[in-house]
Amino acid sequence: MTGGGRGAVGTGGGAGGSAGGAGGEVARVVVADDQTVVREGIVMLLGLLPGIEVVGAAADGEEAVRLVAEHAPDVVLMDLRMPRCDGVEATRRIRAEHPATHVVILTTYADDDSLFPALRAGARGYLTKDAGGEEIVRAVQHVMSGEAGLSPNVQRRLLERLSDSAAAGVTAPAGPGMGAAMAPAAASPVRRELPDGLTAREAEVLSLVADGLSNAEIARRLHVSTATVKTHINNLFAKTGVRDRAQAMRYAFQYGLARPPGS
């Protein structure tokens, strides 16, 4: 379903506010989001922004790929969590099959487990859904001119990850179109096998639990939502078989994922 996308036209805008590439060209955009209210709201907002024309709206990644093949848009504003085909897989397919179309992620999530896979799949921009109209226009302009369209908090997270990798002596491979200066690390700086199938991020969360941090404090430390922290904790509890935070602390100390107090 194309939810009002086709024919929804953004104005060319005033003299100083056109989006798209150089010369004030109008950017043709497809919106992909599985929530009808959100999708229609984004389409309505884009229709009011200068220099943007919405040419289609998709309810999932599969439909987004089809609409790109049909309309050859300049940019897709892509949600991540969608049925049938998620935003990362849709981004990968679009970039492989339609390299002239750029992808800007527009999502609720800014955690590492969402951010880095999307960039490695070929997304050139990444915004969270609290972005304003001007920020969306700016991201569209940037990706169409060959730059990265990243929100300030995402840029900060990438720089922090690069700093962590550099401090550990790990080379961060460049993601598609990102360039070395903005490339995310492919994995945790600690290059060792983790117990019980824990991911690097789950091990990081576990170490912070062992340090006595609350979910809210861990979320602030990692620049993610408390809901994301809870998901990681639930996953690591299931993998390790621990039942509470006290057992999680003992587990972290046992496997060297955290240092006991006074050590």
Tab-separated table of N, CA and C in Angstrom, residues 169-235:
chain	number	residue	atom	x	y	z
A	169	GLY	N	43.468	0.027	19.711
A	169	GLY	CA	44.301	-0.404	18.603
A	169	GLY	C	43.564	-1.190	17.557
A	170	VAL	N	42.247	-0.964	17.420
A	170	VAL	CA	41.429	-1.692	16.456
A	170	VAL	C	41.107	-0.775	15.295
A	171	THR	N	41.304	-1.262	14.069
A	171	THR	CA	40.972	-0.487	12.889
A	171	THR	C	39.497	-0.637	12.579
A	172	ALA	N	38.794	0.495	12.432
A	172	ALA	CA	37.364	0.463	12.116
A	172	ALA	C	37.183	0.499	10.611
A	173	PRO	N	36.610	-0.531	10.011
A	173	PRO	CA	36.432	-0.551	8.558
A	173	PRO	C	35.386	0.452	8.113
A	174	ALA	N	35.595	1.045	6.973
A	174	ALA	CA	34.665	2.044	6.462
A	174	ALA	C	33.398	1.381	5.978
A	175	GLY	N	32.245	1.982	6.318
A	175	GLY	CA	30.985	1.537	5.780
A	175	GLY	C	30.788	2.132	4.405
A	176	PRO	N	29.846	1.628	3.621
A	176	PRO	CA	29.628	2.113	2.263
A	176	PRO	C	29.332	3.591	2.243
A	177	GLY	N	30.157	4.340	1.516
A	177	GLY	CA	29.889	5.757	1.332
A	177	GLY	C	30.210	6.606	2.536
A	178	MET	N	30.780	6.041	3.602
A	178	MET	CA	30.966	6.823	4.811
A	178	MET	C	32.327	7.479	4.879
A	179	GLY	N	33.348	6.862	4.301
A	179	GLY	CA	34.674	7.420	4.426
A	179	GLY	C	35.288	7.023	5.749
A	180	ALA	N	36.604	7.051	5.816
A	180	ALA	CA	37.296	6.551	7.000
A	180	ALA	C	36.967	7.357	8.233
A	181	ALA	N	36.745	8.661	8.089
A	181	ALA	CA	36.538	9.496	9.270
A	181	ALA	C	35.240	9.197	9.980
A	182	MET	N	34.251	8.604	9.284
A	182	MET	CA	32.958	8.354	9.896
A	182	MET	C	32.636	6.869	9.948
A	183	ALA	N	33.652	5.987	9.814
A	183	ALA	CA	33.387	4.559	9.720
A	183	ALA	C	33.161	3.952	11.084
A	184	PRO	N	32.091	3.141	11.254
A	184	PRO	CA	31.853	2.466	12.514
A	184	PRO	C	32.725	1.236	12.657
A	185	ALA	N	33.041	0.894	13.897
A	185	ALA	CA	33.760	-0.346	14.145
A	185	ALA	C	32.834	-1.512	13.894
A	186	ALA	N	33.362	-2.584	13.323
A	186	ALA	CA	32.531	-3.728	12.991
A	186	ALA	C	32.225	-4.576	14.202
A	187	ALA	N	33.016	-4.442	15.256
A	187	ALA	CA	32.785	-5.265	16.430
A	187	ALA	C	33.378	-4.580	17.632
A	188	SER	N	33.195	-5.176	18.790
A	188	SER	CA	33.747	-4.624	20.011
A	188	SER	C	35.257	-4.547	19.910
A	189	PRO	N	35.889	-3.494	20.518
A	189	PRO	CA	37.329	-3.396	20.480
A	189	PRO	C	38.007	-4.606	21.122
A	190	VAL	N	37.338	-5.318	22.044
A	190	VAL	CA	37.936	-6.469	22.702
A	190	VAL	C	37.803	-7.681	21.788
A	191	ARG	N	38.919	-8.110	21.227
A	191	ARG	CA	38.907	-9.195	20.245
A	191	ARG	C	39.075	-10.546	20.949
A	192	ARG	N	38.083	-10.978	21.697
A	192	ARG	CA	38.134	-12.298	22.292
A	192	ARG	C	36.739	-12.884	22.300
A	193	GLU	N	36.687	-14.214	22.315
A	193	GLU	CA	35.390	-14.872	22.260
A	193	GLU	C	34.670	-14.687	23.584
A	194	LEU	N	33.400	-14.352	23.514
A	194	LEU	CA	32.611	-14.110	24.711
A	194	LEU	C	31.850	-15.374	25.098
A	195	PRO	N	31.590	-15.569	26.388
A	195	PRO	CA	30.922	-16.796	26.828
A	195	PRO	C	29.441	-16.815	26.466
A	196	ASP	N	28.913	-18.025	26.285
A	196	ASP	CA	27.476	-18.253	26.114
A	196	ASP	C	26.849	-17.472	24.970
A	197	GLY	N	27.647	-17.159	23.960
A	197	GLY	CA	27.102	-16.489	22.787
A	197	GLY	C	26.722	-15.033	23.002
A	198	LEU	N	27.253	-14.402	24.041
A	198	LEU	CA	26.967	-12.988	24.279
A	198	LEU	C	27.519	-12.143	23.137
A	199	THR	N	26.761	-11.117	22.763
A	199	THR	CA	27.278	-10.144	21.814
A	199	THR	C	28.164	-9.153	22.557
A	200	ALA	N	28.935	-8.386	21.794
A	200	ALA	CA	29.807	-7.386	22.411
A	200	ALA	C	28.992	-6.378	23.212
A	201	ARG	N	27.837	-5.968	22.671
A	201	ARG	CA	27.029	-4.976	23.389
A	201	ARG	C	26.425	-5.583	24.652
A	202	GLU	N	25.994	-6.850	24.599
A	202	GLU	CA	25.455	-7.498	25.797
A	202	GLU	C	26.519	-7.619	26.878
A	203	ALA	N	27.753	-7.932	26.470
A	203	ALA	CA	28.845	-8.007	27.439
A	203	ALA	C	29.125	-6.635	28.048
A	204	GLU	N	29.016	-5.593	27.230
A	204	GLU	CA	29.226	-4.228	27.728
A	204	GLU	C	28.147	-3.856	28.743
A	205	VAL	N	26.898	-4.191	28.419
A	205	VAL	CA	25.803	-3.924	29.353
A	205	VAL	C	25.998	-4.713	30.640
A	206	LEU	N	26.408	-5.969	30.514
A	206	LEU	CA	26.635	-6.804	31.691
A	206	LEU	C	27.713	-6.219	32.590
A	207	SER	N	28.775	-5.702	32.002
A	207	SER	CA	29.840	-5.106	32.811
A	207	SER	C	29.350	-3.876	33.560
A	208	LEU	N	28.446	-3.130	32.944
A	208	LEU	CA	27.896	-1.946	33.606
A	208	LEU	C	26.913	-2.343	34.709
A	209	VAL	N	26.173	-3.432	34.488
A	209	VAL	CA	25.331	-3.971	35.562
A	209	VAL	C	26.203	-4.359	36.748
A	210	ALA	N	27.329	-5.017	36.454
A	210	ALA	CA	28.240	-5.433	37.521
A	210	ALA	C	28.852	-4.240	38.247
A	211	ASP	N	28.948	-3.113	37.561
A	211	ASP	CA	29.452	-1.888	38.198
A	211	ASP	C	28.394	-1.219	39.064
A	212	GLY	N	27.178	-1.789	39.050
A	212	GLY	CA	26.120	-1.260	39.900
A	212	GLY	C	25.262	-0.185	39.274
A	213	LEU	N	25.370	0.005	37.970
A	213	LEU	CA	24.589	1.040	37.307
A	213	LEU	C	23.144	0.571	37.112
A	214	SER	N	22.212	1.498	37.226
A	214	SER	CA	20.807	1.224	36.945
A	214	SER	C	20.581	1.209	35.440
A	215	ASN	N	19.409	0.758	35.019
A	215	ASN	CA	19.094	0.765	33.585
A	215	ASN	C	19.173	2.172	33.008
A	216	ALA	N	18.655	3.135	33.742
A	216	ALA	CA	18.675	4.519	33.261
A	216	ALA	C	20.107	5.027	33.128
A	217	GLU	N	20.955	4.680	34.079
A	217	GLU	CA	22.355	5.111	34.020
A	217	GLU	C	23.091	4.442	32.872
A	218	ILE	N	22.798	3.151	32.637
A	218	ILE	CA	23.414	2.456	31.506
A	218	ILE	C	22.963	3.095	30.194
A	219	ALA	N	21.671	3.429	30.104
A	219	ALA	CA	21.151	4.058	28.881
A	219	ALA	C	21.869	5.368	28.599
A	220	ARG	N	22.072	6.171	29.630
A	220	ARG	CA	22.779	7.448	29.433
A	220	ARG	C	24.229	7.202	29.036
A	221	ARG	N	24.868	6.223	29.663
A	221	ARG	CA	26.270	5.938	29.356
A	221	ARG	C	26.451	5.505	27.896
A	222	LEU	N	25.502	4.693	27.401
A	222	LEU	CA	25.634	4.123	26.063
A	222	LEU	C	24.879	4.909	24.998
A	223	HIS	N	24.185	5.971	25.430
A	223	HIS	CA	23.422	6.806	24.484
A	223	HIS	C	22.340	6.006	23.775
A	224	VAL	N	21.634	5.179	24.549
A	224	VAL	CA	20.519	4.406	24.011
A	224	VAL	C	19.317	4.611	24.926
A	225	SER	N	18.168	4.062	24.550
A	225	SER	CA	16.971	4.172	25.369
A	225	SER	C	16.992	3.128	26.482
A	226	THR	N	16.221	3.365	27.540
A	226	THR	CA	16.120	2.373	28.618
A	226	THR	C	15.464	1.094	28.105
A	227	ALA	N	14.561	1.230	27.125
A	227	ALA	CA	13.938	0.042	26.542
A	227	ALA	C	14.982	-0.845	25.867
A	228	THR	N	15.951	-0.222	25.183
A	228	THR	CA	17.021	-0.987	24.549
A	228	THR	C	17.871	-1.695	25.600
A	229	VAL	N	18.160	-0.993	26.697
A	229	VAL	CA	18.938	-1.605	27.775
A	229	VAL	C	18.197	-2.821	28.337
A	230	LYS	N	16.887	-2.674	28.561
A	230	LYS	CA	16.093	-3.790	29.086
A	230	LYS	C	16.136	-4.985	28.135
A	231	THR	N	16.073	-4.717	26.835
A	231	THR	CA	16.147	-5.797	25.850
A	231	THR	C	17.479	-6.527	25.947
A	232	HIS	N	18.569	-5.772	26.036
A	232	HIS	CA	19.893	-6.387	26.159
A	232	HIS	C	19.984	-7.218	27.434
A	233	ILE	N	19.446	-6.691	28.538
A	233	ILE	CA	19.511	-7.403	29.812
A	233	ILE	C	18.689	-8.690	29.742
A	234	ASN	N	17.508	-8.612	29.177
A	234	ASN	CA	16.688	-9.823	29.020
A	234	ASN	C	17.410	-10.873	28.181
A	235	ASN	N	18.055	-10.414	27.113
A	235	ASN	CA	18.769	-11.348	26.238
A	235	ASN	C	19.953	-11.991	26.956
